[in-house]
Amino acid sequence: MDRIPAVYIVASKRIGTLYTGVTSDLPGRIYQHRTGMLEGFTKRHGCKRLVWFEVHEEMEPAIIREKQIKKWNRDWKIRLVEENNPTWRDLAEDWGFDPLEDVDV
């Protein structure tokens, strides 16, 4: 399988806790978030809903973009999500992931 660098945002719920990350295997990483395989921030805060992502041709620009977004304030991140996904739909469902239980969506 080809590796495709991507920057992504997962959320705990609509306008909930947000986490920005970077990976070369977005479906695999979302699986890890959803199953709780990754210890740390996303597991503690229940960030499992893929609400935004951006694909890059190479990993280096993806890492630069992730660092840029991580420095943004919360309102800017919310605006980024809502410009592309105003309902905060779980985009991972497009890849066959089961729907998450809606919490304040």
XYZ file of C-alpha atoms in Angstrom:
105
model
C 0.000 0.000 0.000
C 1.266 3.444 -0.866
C 1.969 5.831 1.956
C 0.051 9.083 1.605
C 1.079 11.891 3.968
C -1.850 13.672 5.559
C -2.533 16.238 8.260
C -5.742 15.613 10.172
C -7.960 16.834 12.983
C -9.923 14.488 15.205
C -12.500 15.716 17.694
C -14.292 14.324 20.722
C -17.604 15.777 19.488
C -18.908 18.799 17.578
C -16.800 21.761 18.710
C -15.282 19.509 21.371
C -11.670 18.732 22.175
C -9.512 18.869 19.044
C -6.281 17.099 18.174
C -4.130 17.840 15.127
C -1.814 15.133 13.843
C 0.197 13.965 10.840
C 0.577 10.467 9.429
C 1.452 8.549 6.281
C -1.463 6.129 6.823
C -4.609 8.053 7.716
C -7.064 5.125 7.797
C -4.633 3.170 9.976
C -4.123 6.103 12.317
C -7.866 6.703 12.626
C -8.290 3.021 13.499
C -5.717 3.507 16.273
C -7.560 6.556 17.618
C -10.948 4.858 17.481
C -9.813 1.686 19.232
C -7.806 3.488 21.914
C -4.524 1.907 20.805
C -2.744 5.250 21.126
C -2.074 6.261 24.704
C -2.064 9.944 25.512
C -4.094 13.032 24.717
C -6.544 11.620 22.177
C -7.391 8.596 24.316
C -7.834 10.702 27.481
C -10.103 13.179 25.705
C -11.999 10.761 23.454
C -10.847 12.308 20.165
C -12.048 9.689 17.673
C -14.097 11.614 15.095
C -12.177 12.540 11.918
C -13.497 16.011 11.101
C -10.843 17.376 8.734
C -7.832 16.203 6.757
C -5.493 17.431 4.058
C -3.404 15.170 1.828
C 0.157 16.085 0.793
C 2.471 14.628 -1.822
C 5.410 14.400 0.587
C 5.788 14.054 4.337
C 7.905 17.163 4.919
C 5.213 19.680 3.834
C 2.645 17.694 5.827
C 4.767 18.000 8.969
C 5.241 21.733 8.380
C 1.471 22.168 7.948
C 0.739 20.155 11.104
C 3.111 22.339 13.134
C 1.498 25.457 11.663
C -2.026 24.339 12.580
C -0.953 23.232 16.075
C 0.149 26.830 16.740
C -3.246 28.224 15.694
C -5.774 29.281 18.278
C -8.852 27.146 18.793
C -11.212 29.445 16.858
C -9.048 29.196 13.737
C -9.074 25.396 13.926
C -12.856 25.367 14.362
C -13.203 27.675 11.345
C -10.953 25.355 9.286
C -13.154 22.369 10.137
C -16.420 24.221 9.533
C -15.309 25.618 6.157
C -15.025 22.053 4.860
C -17.273 20.080 7.197
C -19.949 22.377 8.695
C -21.874 19.504 10.312
C -18.746 17.953 11.870
C -19.577 14.681 10.114
C -17.199 11.806 10.850
C -15.288 11.587 7.575
C -13.907 8.151 8.506
C -17.327 6.663 7.746
C -16.516 7.235 4.057
C -13.821 4.551 4.431
C -16.153 2.005 6.018
C -15.652 2.851 9.698
C -18.735 2.296 11.833
C -20.598 5.429 12.920
C -19.628 6.755 16.316
C -22.251 7.401 18.938
C -23.350 11.028 18.500
C -22.526 13.164 21.494
C -23.730 16.756 21.213
C -23.424 16.664 17.425
